[in-house]
Short mmCIF file of C-alpha atoms in Angstrom, two decimals:
data_model
loop_
_atom_site.label_atom_id
_atom_site.label_comp_id
_atom_site.label_asym_id
_atom_site.label_seq_id
_atom_site.Cartn_x
_atom_site.Cartn_y
_atom_site.Cartn_z
CA UNK A 1 21.60 -3.65 -19.06
CA UNK A 2 18.45 -4.00 -16.98
CA UNK A 3 16.87 -0.71 -15.96
CA UNK A 4 13.88 0.09 -13.74
CA UNK A 5 11.74 3.23 -13.45
CA UNK A 6 12.36 5.80 -10.73
CA UNK A 7 9.70 4.68 -8.25
CA UNK A 8 9.22 0.99 -9.03
CA UNK A 9 5.82 1.43 -10.67
CA UNK A 10 6.65 -1.59 -12.81
CA UNK A 11 8.32 -4.75 -11.48
CA UNK A 12 11.63 -6.20 -12.64
CA UNK A 13 12.94 -9.47 -11.17
CA UNK A 14 16.16 -11.33 -11.79
CA UNK A 15 18.11 -14.42 -10.76
CA UNK A 16 21.86 -14.57 -11.28
CA UNK A 17 24.36 -17.36 -10.79
CA UNK A 18 27.78 -18.02 -12.30
CA UNK A 19 26.29 -19.15 -15.61
CA UNK A 20 22.93 -17.47 -16.12
CA UNK A 21 21.11 -14.20 -15.73
CA UNK A 22 17.35 -14.69 -15.94
CA UNK A 23 15.10 -11.64 -15.77
CA UNK A 24 11.40 -10.95 -16.14
CA UNK A 25 8.61 -8.61 -15.12
CA UNK A 26 7.02 -11.64 -13.41
CA UNK A 27 8.40 -14.29 -11.07
CA UNK A 28 6.68 -17.26 -12.71
CA UNK A 29 8.85 -17.42 -15.87
CA UNK A 30 12.01 -17.38 -13.74
CA UNK A 31 10.71 -20.34 -11.70
CA UNK A 32 9.81 -22.12 -14.95
CA UNK A 33 13.31 -21.63 -16.40
CA UNK A 34 15.08 -22.37 -13.12
CA UNK A 35 13.03 -24.81 -10.99
CA UNK A 36 15.52 -24.70 -8.11
CA UNK A 37 14.50 -21.06 -7.54
CA UNK A 38 11.25 -21.83 -5.71
CA UNK A 39 12.74 -22.06 -2.21
CA UNK A 40 10.76 -19.82 0.16
CA UNK A 41 12.68 -16.93 1.74
CA UNK A 42 11.61 -16.96 5.39
CA UNK A 43 12.85 -13.40 5.89
CA UNK A 44 10.26 -12.34 3.31
CA UNK A 45 7.60 -14.57 4.81
CA UNK A 46 8.25 -13.11 8.26
CA UNK A 47 7.94 -9.53 6.99
CA UNK A 48 4.80 -10.51 5.10
CA UNK A 49 3.13 -11.76 8.27
CA UNK A 50 4.11 -8.64 10.21
CA UNK A 51 3.50 -5.99 7.52
CA UNK A 52 1.22 -7.62 4.87
CA UNK A 53 3.79 -7.40 2.08
CA UNK A 54 7.17 -8.69 0.88
CA UNK A 55 9.92 -6.04 1.05
CA UNK A 56 12.08 -5.33 -1.99
CA UNK A 57 14.75 -6.04 -3.08
CA UNK A 58 13.87 -9.45 -1.60
CA UNK A 59 11.10 -11.56 -3.06
CA UNK A 60 9.18 -14.47 -1.59
CA UNK A 61 11.85 -16.71 -3.20
CA UNK A 62 15.31 -16.93 -1.68
CA UNK A 63 17.23 -16.95 -4.98
CA UNK A 64 15.30 -14.24 -6.86
CA UNK A 65 15.75 -10.50 -6.32
CA UNK A 66 13.97 -7.36 -7.43
CA UNK A 67 15.94 -4.59 -9.11
CA UNK A 68 15.78 -1.43 -7.00
CA UNK A 69 13.73 1.51 -8.32
CA UNK A 70 15.86 4.12 -10.07
CA UNK A 71 18.69 1.62 -10.61
CA UNK A 72 20.17 -0.32 -13.48
CA UNK A 73 22.04 -3.60 -13.51
CA UNK A 74 24.97 -4.09 -15.89
CA UNK A 75 26.38 -7.45 -16.89
CA UNK A 76 29.69 -7.73 -18.72
CA UNK A 77 30.86 -10.44 -21.08
CA UNK A 78 33.00 -11.77 -18.24
CA UNK A 79 29.83 -12.55 -16.30
CA UNK A 80 30.38 -9.87 -13.68
CA UNK A 81 27.28 -7.89 -12.69
CA UNK A 82 27.05 -4.53 -10.96
CA UNK A 83 24.22 -2.32 -9.66
CA UNK A 84 24.12 1.44 -10.27
CA UNK A 85 21.78 4.26 -9.25
CA UNK A 86 20.81 6.05 -12.46
CA UNK A 87 18.48 8.65 -10.91
CA UNK A 88 19.20 10.87 -7.94
CA UNK A 89 16.39 13.26 -6.97
CA UNK A 90 16.96 17.00 -6.75
CA UNK A 91 15.62 18.47 -3.49
CA UNK A 92 16.62 22.08 -4.18
CA UNK A 93 13.16 23.20 -5.20
CA UNK A 94 12.16 25.14 -2.13
CA UNK A 95 9.61 27.95 -2.19
CA UNK A 96 9.17 30.90 0.16
CA UNK A 97 5.54 30.52 1.16
CA UNK A 98 2.66 28.10 1.42
CA UNK A 99 0.76 30.07 -1.24
CA UNK A 100 3.63 29.64 -3.70
CA UNK A 101 3.76 25.92 -2.81
CA UNK A 102 0.04 25.48 -3.57
CA UNK A 103 0.27 27.39 -6.87
CA UNK A 104 3.30 25.46 -8.10
CA UNK A 105 1.86 22.13 -6.98
CA UNK A 106 -1.46 22.78 -8.73
CA UNK A 107 0.40 23.49 -11.96
CA UNK A 108 2.55 20.36 -11.64
CA UNK A 109 -0.42 18.04 -10.99
CA UNK A 110 -2.37 19.49 -13.90
CA UNK A 111 0.64 19.20 -16.21
CA UNK A 112 1.32 15.66 -15.03
CA UNK A 113 -2.25 14.64 -15.86
CA UNK A 114 -1.92 16.33 -19.26
CA UNK A 115 1.28 14.42 -20.06
CA UNK A 116 -0.45 11.14 -19.24
CA UNK A 117 -3.28 11.78 -21.69
CA UNK A 118 -1.02 10.91 -24.63
CA UNK A 119 -2.71 7.86 -26.10
CA UNK A 120 -4.20 6.46 -29.29
CA UNK A 121 -7.07 4.89 -27.34
CA UNK A 122 -9.74 6.41 -25.03
CA UNK A 123 -8.68 7.04 -21.42
CA UNK A 124 -10.77 6.68 -18.29
CA UNK A 125 -10.22 7.42 -14.60
CA UNK A 126 -10.84 5.73 -11.26
CA UNK A 127 -12.95 7.88 -8.94
CA UNK A 128 -13.14 6.70 -5.33
CA UNK A 129 -14.93 9.60 -3.73
CA UNK A 130 -11.71 10.81 -2.12
CA UNK A 131 -9.48 13.83 -2.68
CA UNK A 132 -6.66 12.27 -4.70
CA UNK A 133 -8.71 10.66 -7.47
CA UNK A 134 -11.14 13.59 -7.43
CA UNK A 135 -8.38 16.07 -8.36
CA UNK A 136 -6.96 13.79 -11.05
CA UNK A 137 -10.41 13.17 -12.51
CA UNK A 138 -11.22 16.89 -12.53
CA UNK A 139 -8.07 17.84 -14.45
CA UNK A 140 -8.60 14.90 -16.83
CA UNK A 141 -12.18 16.02 -17.50
CA UNK A 142 -10.96 19.55 -18.27
CA UNK A 143 -7.96 18.61 -20.41
CA UNK A 144 -9.22 15.65 -22.40
CA UNK A 145 -10.81 16.30 -25.77
CA UNK A 146 -12.72 13.02 -25.68
CA UNK A 147 -16.50 13.11 -25.79
CA UNK A 148 -18.67 11.07 -23.42
CA UNK A 149 -16.10 10.73 -20.65
CA UNK A 150 -16.66 7.90 -18.18
CA UNK A 151 -15.15 7.20 -14.78
CA UNK A 152 -15.32 4.09 -12.58
CA UNK A 153 -15.99 3.54 -8.89
CA UNK A 154 -16.66 0.65 -6.52
CA UNK A 155 -19.44 0.57 -3.97
CA UNK A 156 -20.17 -1.65 -0.95
CA UNK A 157 -23.31 -2.99 0.69
CA UNK A 158 -21.86 -2.07 4.11
CA UNK A 159 -22.50 1.68 4.32
CA UNK A 160 -19.52 2.54 6.54
CA UNK A 161 -17.25 1.35 3.70
CA UNK A 162 -19.13 2.92 0.79
CA UNK A 163 -17.99 6.12 -0.96
CA UNK A 164 -19.94 5.73 -4.20
CA UNK A 165 -22.33 8.60 -3.37
CA UNK A 166 -19.35 10.96 -3.04
CA UNK A 167 -17.89 9.67 -6.29
CA UNK A 168 -21.20 10.39 -8.02
CA UNK A 169 -21.25 13.95 -6.69
CA UNK A 170 -17.74 14.54 -8.04
CA UNK A 171 -18.63 12.96 -11.39
CA UNK A 172 -21.59 15.34 -11.66
CA UNK A 173 -19.33 18.30 -10.82
CA UNK A 174 -16.93 17.20 -13.58
CA UNK A 175 -19.85 16.65 -15.97
CA UNK A 176 -18.86 13.06 -16.67
CA UNK A 177 -20.75 9.78 -16.35
CA UNK A 178 -19.90 7.30 -13.62
CA UNK A 179 -20.02 3.53 -13.85
CA UNK A 180 -20.31 1.96 -10.43
CA UNK A 181 -20.57 -1.62 -9.27
CA UNK A 182 -21.31 -3.03 -5.83
CA UNK A 183 -18.72 -5.41 -4.39
CA UNK A 184 -20.57 -8.17 -2.57
CA UNK A 185 -19.09 -10.95 -0.49
CA UNK A 186 -17.00 -12.95 -2.98
CA UNK A 187 -17.18 -16.70 -3.30
CA UNK A 188 -14.22 -18.90 -2.42
CA UNK A 189 -13.87 -19.69 -6.14
CA UNK A 190 -13.69 -15.95 -6.90
CA UNK A 191 -10.82 -15.48 -4.44
CA UNK A 192 -9.01 -18.56 -5.70
CA UNK A 193 -9.13 -17.13 -9.23
CA UNK A 194 -8.03 -13.64 -8.20
CA UNK A 195 -5.06 -14.79 -6.14
CA UNK A 196 -3.92 -17.11 -8.91
CA UNK A 197 -3.17 -13.96 -10.94
CA UNK A 198 -0.33 -12.69 -8.73
CA UNK A 199 3.24 -13.96 -8.60
CA UNK A 200 3.92 -13.42 -4.90
CA UNK A 201 1.64 -13.05 -1.89
CA UNK A 202 -0.07 -9.72 -1.22
CA UNK A 203 -1.89 -9.42 2.09
CA UNK A 204 -3.81 -6.20 1.49
CA UNK A 205 -7.43 -7.21 0.92
CA UNK A 206 -8.02 -4.12 -1.26
CA UNK A 207 -6.40 -6.18 -4.02
CA UNK A 208 -9.82 -7.83 -4.41
CA UNK A 209 -11.46 -4.44 -4.91
CA UNK A 210 -8.79 -3.33 -7.40
CA UNK A 211 -9.28 -6.49 -9.43
CA UNK A 212 -13.02 -5.84 -9.60
CA UNK A 213 -12.45 -2.22 -10.64
CA UNK A 214 -10.08 -3.07 -13.48
CA UNK A 215 -12.31 -5.94 -14.58
CA UNK A 216 -15.09 -3.38 -14.99
CA UNK A 217 -12.75 -0.97 -16.80
CA UNK A 218 -11.72 -3.74 -19.21
CA UNK A 219 -15.28 -4.95 -19.83
CA UNK A 220 -16.13 -1.43 -20.95
CA UNK A 221 -13.31 -1.61 -23.53
CA UNK A 222 -10.85 0.79 -21.90
CA UNK A 223 -7.12 0.09 -22.11
CA UNK A 224 -5.71 3.11 -20.23
CA UNK A 225 -6.80 4.37 -16.81
CA UNK A 226 -5.68 7.20 -14.49
CA UNK A 227 -5.38 6.54 -10.74
CA UNK A 228 -4.67 8.61 -7.62
CA UNK A 229 -1.97 6.37 -6.15
CA UNK A 230 1.06 7.93 -4.47
CA UNK A 231 -0.63 11.06 -3.12
CA UNK A 232 -1.02 9.73 0.43
CA UNK A 233 2.70 9.00 0.77
CA UNK A 234 3.77 12.35 -0.71
CA UNK A 235 1.24 14.70 0.88
CA UNK A 236 0.46 13.02 4.20
CA UNK A 237 -2.85 11.26 3.72
CA UNK A 238 -2.76 8.58 6.41
CA UNK A 239 -3.82 8.99 10.07
CA UNK A 240 -0.55 7.25 10.95
CA UNK A 241 1.27 10.55 10.36
CA UNK A 242 -0.77 12.12 13.14
CA UNK A 243 0.09 9.19 15.41
CA UNK A 244 3.75 10.24 15.30
CA UNK A 245 2.89 13.36 17.28
CA UNK A 246 0.91 11.31 19.79
CA UNK A 247 3.74 8.83 20.21
CA UNK A 248 6.16 11.65 21.11
CA UNK A 249 4.00 12.43 24.15
CA UNK A 250 3.45 8.74 24.88
CA UNK A 251 7.19 8.03 24.95
CA UNK A 252 7.70 10.74 27.57
CA UNK A 253 4.94 9.37 29.79
CA UNK A 254 6.01 7.38 32.89
CA UNK A 255 5.77 3.64 32.41
CA UNK A 256 3.16 3.37 35.18
CA UNK A 257 0.72 5.62 33.27
CA UNK A 258 1.45 3.90 29.97
CA UNK A 259 0.52 0.57 31.50
CA UNK A 260 -2.62 1.98 33.13
CA UNK A 261 -3.89 3.57 29.90
CA UNK A 262 -3.03 0.45 27.91
CA UNK A 263 -5.13 -1.72 30.20
CA UNK A 264 -8.08 0.67 29.85
CA UNK A 265 -7.91 0.92 26.05
CA UNK A 266 -7.36 -2.79 25.47
CA UNK A 267 -10.81 -3.43 26.99
CA UNK A 268 -12.63 -1.27 24.42
CA UNK A 269 -15.34 -3.44 22.76
CA UNK A 270 -14.47 -4.83 19.33
CA UNK A 271 -16.11 -3.18 16.31
CA UNK A 272 -16.16 -4.46 12.72
CA UNK A 273 -16.88 -0.99 11.29
CA UNK A 274 -14.43 0.67 8.95
CA UNK A 275 -11.22 1.75 10.75
CA UNK A 276 -13.07 1.87 14.05
CA UNK A 277 -11.84 3.72 17.15
CA UNK A 278 -10.91 0.47 18.89
CA UNK A 279 -8.80 -0.56 15.88
CA UNK A 280 -6.95 2.76 15.76
CA UNK A 281 -6.21 2.92 19.49
CA UNK A 282 -5.10 -0.72 19.64
CA UNK A 283 -2.85 -0.29 16.60
CA UNK A 284 -1.32 2.78 18.24
CA UNK A 285 -0.62 0.88 21.45
CA UNK A 286 0.91 -1.97 19.47
CA UNK A 287 3.21 0.41 17.59
CA UNK A 288 4.60 2.03 20.74
CA UNK A 289 6.20 -1.27 21.75
CA UNK A 290 8.60 -1.22 18.78
CA UNK A 291 11.28 1.00 17.29
CA UNK A 292 10.92 2.66 14.92
CA UNK A 293 7.22 3.16 15.74
CA UNK A 294 6.02 4.22 12.31
CA UNK A 295 6.07 0.91 10.36
CA UNK A 296 4.16 -0.80 13.17
CA UNK A 297 1.19 1.58 13.10
CA UNK A 298 -0.28 -0.62 10.37
CA UNK A 299 1.38 -3.93 11.27
CA UNK A 300 -0.63 -7.16 11.24
CA UNK A 301 1.03 -9.72 13.53
CA UNK A 302 3.50 -8.45 16.09
CA UNK A 303 7.01 -9.88 15.58
CA UNK A 304 6.53 -12.33 18.48
CA UNK A 305 3.11 -13.51 17.30
CA UNK A 306 4.42 -13.98 13.76
CA UNK A 307 6.96 -16.45 15.17
CA UNK A 308 4.22 -18.28 17.05
CA UNK A 309 2.10 -18.66 13.93
CA UNK A 310 5.15 -19.52 11.80
CA UNK A 311 7.84 -21.32 13.89
CA UNK A 312 10.10 -21.42 10.79
CA UNK A 313 10.69 -17.69 11.31
CA UNK A 314 12.16 -18.14 14.79
CA UNK A 315 15.77 -17.75 13.68
CA UNK A 316 15.19 -14.31 12.14
CA UNK A 317 16.27 -11.38 14.29
CA UNK A 318 14.38 -8.16 14.88
CA UNK A 319 17.17 -6.24 13.14
CA UNK A 320 16.70 -8.38 10.04
CA UNK A 321 12.95 -7.81 10.17
CA UNK A 322 13.18 -4.01 10.16
CA UNK A 323 16.19 -3.69 7.82
CA UNK A 324 14.18 -2.19 4.89
CA UNK A 325 12.73 0.46 7.21
CA UNK A 326 16.08 1.37 8.74
CA UNK A 327 17.53 1.65 5.22
CA UNK A 328 14.85 4.18 4.32
CA UNK A 329 15.35 6.20 7.51
CA UNK A 330 19.12 6.29 6.93
CA UNK A 331 18.51 7.56 3.40
CA UNK A 332 16.27 10.33 4.76
CA UNK A 333 18.90 11.25 7.36
CA UNK A 334 21.44 11.65 4.55
CA UNK A 335 19.03 14.02 2.83
CA UNK A 336 18.51 16.04 6.03
CA UNK A 337 14.77 15.33 6.00
CA UNK A 338 12.73 16.28 9.03
CA UNK A 339 11.28 13.39 11.03
CA UNK A 340 7.87 14.11 9.46
CA UNK A 341 9.20 14.03 5.89
CA UNK A 342 11.22 10.92 6.79
CA UNK A 343 7.98 9.17 7.78
CA UNK A 344 6.47 10.08 4.41
CA UNK A 345 9.58 8.76 2.67
CA UNK A 346 9.46 5.60 4.77
CA UNK A 347 5.97 4.80 3.49
CA UNK A 348 7.02 5.75 -0.03
CA UNK A 349 9.93 3.28 0.11
CA UNK A 350 8.01 0.45 1.77
CA UNK A 351 4.20 0.64 1.88
CA UNK A 352 3.77 2.25 -1.56
CA UNK A 353 6.52 0.24 -3.27
CA UNK A 354 5.69 -3.16 -1.79
CA UNK A 355 1.92 -2.94 -1.31
CA UNK A 356 0.07 -0.35 -3.40
CA UNK A 357 2.13 -0.39 -6.59
CA UNK A 358 2.14 -4.21 -6.94
CA UNK A 359 -1.59 -4.23 -6.20
CA UNK A 360 -2.32 -1.71 -8.97
CA UNK A 361 0.12 -3.24 -11.46
CA UNK A 362 -1.03 -6.85 -11.00
CA UNK A 363 -4.74 -6.08 -10.91
CA UNK A 364 -4.64 -3.74 -13.94
CA UNK A 365 -2.40 -5.95 -16.07
CA UNK A 366 -4.51 -9.01 -15.23
CA UNK A 367 -7.19 -7.38 -17.39
CA UNK A 368 -4.89 -5.78 -19.97
CA UNK A 369 -5.32 -2.22 -18.62
CA UNK A 370 -2.45 0.27 -18.37
CA UNK A 371 -2.70 2.20 -15.08
CA UNK A 372 -1.09 5.65 -15.10
CA UNK A 373 -0.27 7.47 -11.85
CA UNK A 374 -0.08 11.28 -12.27
CA UNK A 375 1.09 11.86 -8.68
CA UNK A 376 4.14 9.67 -9.34
CA UNK A 377 5.71 12.30 -11.56
CA UNK A 378 9.30 12.85 -10.45
CA UNK A 379 8.81 16.64 -10.54
CA UNK A 380 5.95 16.41 -8.02
CA UNK A 381 7.98 14.09 -5.79
CA UNK A 382 11.07 16.35 -5.82
CA UNK A 383 9.02 19.50 -5.23
CA UNK A 384 7.01 18.00 -2.36
CA UNK A 385 10.04 16.64 -0.51
CA UNK A 386 12.06 19.82 -1.07
CA UNK A 387 9.62 21.68 1.16
CA UNK A 388 8.60 21.32 4.83
CA UNK A 389 5.96 18.82 5.82
CA UNK A 390 3.66 21.48 7.25
CA UNK A 391 2.96 22.72 3.71
CA UNK A 392 1.49 19.27 3.06
CA UNK A 393 -0.16 18.13 6.30
CA UNK A 394 -0.47 18.91 9.99
CA UNK A 395 -1.63 17.11 13.12
CA UNK A 396 -5.07 18.68 12.59
CA UNK A 397 -5.36 18.38 8.79
CA UNK A 398 -4.08 15.60 6.56
CA UNK A 399 -3.29 16.44 2.91
CA UNK A 400 -4.08 20.10 3.52
CA UNK A 401 -2.23 21.22 0.36
CA UNK A 402 -4.38 18.96 -1.83
CA UNK A 403 -7.49 20.11 0.02
CA UNK A 404 -6.52 23.70 -0.80
CA UNK A 405 -6.18 22.81 -4.48
CA UNK A 406 -9.48 20.97 -4.27
CA UNK A 407 -11.41 23.91 -2.79
CA UNK A 408 -12.75 25.01 -6.18
CA UNK A 409 -12.64 21.74 -8.09
CA UNK A 410 -13.97 19.12 -5.64
CA UNK A 411 -17.47 18.72 -4.31
CA UNK A 412 -17.63 20.22 -0.80
CA UNK A 413 -18.76 16.91 0.73
CA UNK A 414 -15.52 15.24 -0.39
CA UNK A 415 -13.42 17.86 1.39
CA UNK A 416 -15.28 17.33 4.66
CA UNK A 417 -15.56 13.53 4.57
CA UNK A 418 -13.35 11.11 6.50
CA UNK A 419 -10.77 9.09 4.59
CA UNK A 420 -11.96 5.58 3.72
CA UNK A 421 -9.78 4.37 0.87
CA UNK A 422 -10.37 1.04 -0.81
CA UNK A 423 -10.86 -0.83 2.48
CA UNK A 424 -12.93 -4.02 2.30
CA UNK A 425 -15.31 -5.43 4.97
CA UNK A 426 -13.23 -8.58 5.49
CA UNK A 427 -14.15 -8.76 9.20
CA UNK A 428 -17.76 -9.40 8.15
CA UNK A 429 -16.76 -11.72 5.30
CA UNK A 430 -14.85 -13.95 7.71
CA UNK A 431 -17.98 -14.24 9.86
CA UNK A 432 -19.98 -15.44 6.83
CA UNK A 433 -20.03 -18.80 5.05
CA UNK A 434 -16.97 -17.61 3.14
CA UNK A 435 -15.00 -17.57 6.39
CA UNK A 436 -15.79 -21.25 6.98
CA UNK A 437 -14.47 -22.11 3.51
CA UNK A 438 -11.33 -20.05 4.07
CA UNK A 439 -10.66 -21.75 7.40
CA UNK A 440 -11.15 -25.22 5.92
CA UNK A 441 -8.88 -24.35 3.00
CA UNK A 442 -6.10 -23.06 5.27
CA UNK A 443 -6.22 -25.91 7.78
CA UNK A 444 -6.33 -28.58 5.06
CA UNK A 445 -3.40 -27.09 3.13
CA UNK A 446 -0.18 -29.11 3.17
CA UNK A 447 1.73 -25.85 2.82
CA UNK A 448 0.06 -24.49 5.97
CA UNK A 449 0.61 -27.72 7.89
CA UNK A 450 4.32 -27.64 7.06
CA UNK A 451 5.09 -24.08 8.18
CA UNK A 452 2.26 -22.83 10.39
CA UNK A 453 0.98 -23.50 13.88
CA UNK A 454 -2.51 -24.57 12.79
CA UNK A 455 -3.86 -24.68 16.35
CA UNK A 456 -3.06 -20.98 16.66
CA UNK A 457 -4.75 -20.26 13.33
CA UNK A 458 -7.85 -22.12 14.49
CA UNK A 459 -7.88 -19.93 17.61
CA UNK A 460 -7.69 -16.80 15.45
CA UNK A 461 -10.94 -17.81 13.74
CA UNK A 462 -12.62 -18.76 17.03
CA UNK A 463 -11.78 -15.45 18.74
CA UNK A 464 -12.83 -13.46 15.68
CA UNK A 465 -16.24 -15.13 15.39
CA UNK A 466 -16.95 -14.59 19.08
CA UNK A 467 -15.77 -10.94 18.72
CA UNK A 468 -13.17 -11.39 21.43
CA UNK A 469 -10.81 -9.70 18.98
CA UNK A 470 -10.88 -8.46 15.40
CA UNK A 471 -8.44 -10.90 13.78
CA UNK A 472 -9.56 -10.20 10.24
CA UNK A 473 -6.24 -8.77 9.05
CA UNK A 474 -4.23 -11.63 10.55
CA UNK A 475 -6.58 -14.19 9.02
CA UNK A 476 -6.53 -12.45 5.65
CA UNK A 477 -2.73 -12.39 5.59
CA UNK A 478 -2.63 -16.16 6.06
CA UNK A 479 -5.53 -16.67 3.67
CA UNK A 480 -3.90 -14.68 0.87
CA UNK A 481 -0.64 -16.56 1.35
CA UNK A 482 -2.37 -19.96 1.14
CA UNK A 483 -4.46 -18.91 -1.89
CA UNK A 484 -1.28 -17.72 -3.59
#
């Protein structure tokens, strides 16, 4: 039997043919034992270019699969294998009021943190300056019997990206010390080292920040660390959930007005600030061209542009591209989820599973640190999805249930601040000397020459440097693939 945890916090890969079953928590040993397994899966590559990640159960390799979360694989002596779902969530945990929802949720989060304090070594916490990690860190500081508690944060030279001052205010409120480090523009050698530590490409640049955080945690002799991952996808923490309401009005608008507004907004000047207005409006306009809209709110290349940059993807249909997202929406329909809860579940099944969880697992394990995620307690998940979305977020207030819990335990400035997350200033990095090295590395790579339209890639750099367009995410997707 091979069995995987409910939410896919930890990876489990396998390759099966008529004679062998090879399995591992990493892809590299499977390639080592079965060298014919290293054929690139262009379906996965295509999704990577469009969405920044490889979608399970596929991997970047055609012959290797990932075992689905909450499933087990059985192999009999005859050689026959079968897949089974071992965990089915219970969504009959409804409450009668928002007040009851907040009270029960507060208890569950606190209890989840308490359960994850079981350890024979000291435990620390990541503290970003946001709501999710602030709540976890507060409960940890209250429940842990350890003396001299320390938390870790990451700061940036670019002020629009930096949350370290908020993290310090929360650390002071929790009466714990805070170790912070400033992430400067990395060297090409730094990136080459970091991306050599992952077994399949990961486009999200925050991987660099996570690696630096866990490196700091490890250097300070900690082996166990609490994180705030999963809260955004359960309690509605992304602005993309508000875009759904806007898209409903947009879809009803006559095509003439859509075209007129699109032409106006597409001429907004480019800004390299964190999640700038021009980025948000242009991402929204991009998403409205595709169905379902939601996955494309945060897409990188459009499907057509991905085929221009990678002609090898031309034979892959749109239906094949969006299959993982349709699978999630069909699952939500079977559970009678509202459209809003279905969007949360969609991100839980795709963005969290394929982007955030691999990022945290690979970056923490690279430095021998065990990352524990209190929000990814199955009781919290079942309770949150048993109840209507408006207990969790609204078009005017994201994560309003967590904000309510945080009223008395978070610093007031955290509750009123805009969400930043672990977003890195890659637009500025690409315009530095590092960007020249990245471009040279990509365009001189045999791998890139074989599968990419290098003239198009060169144009991406040219347009970005002249600020015709912010191509930082497209460039970083290709860069991370080549470094991998």
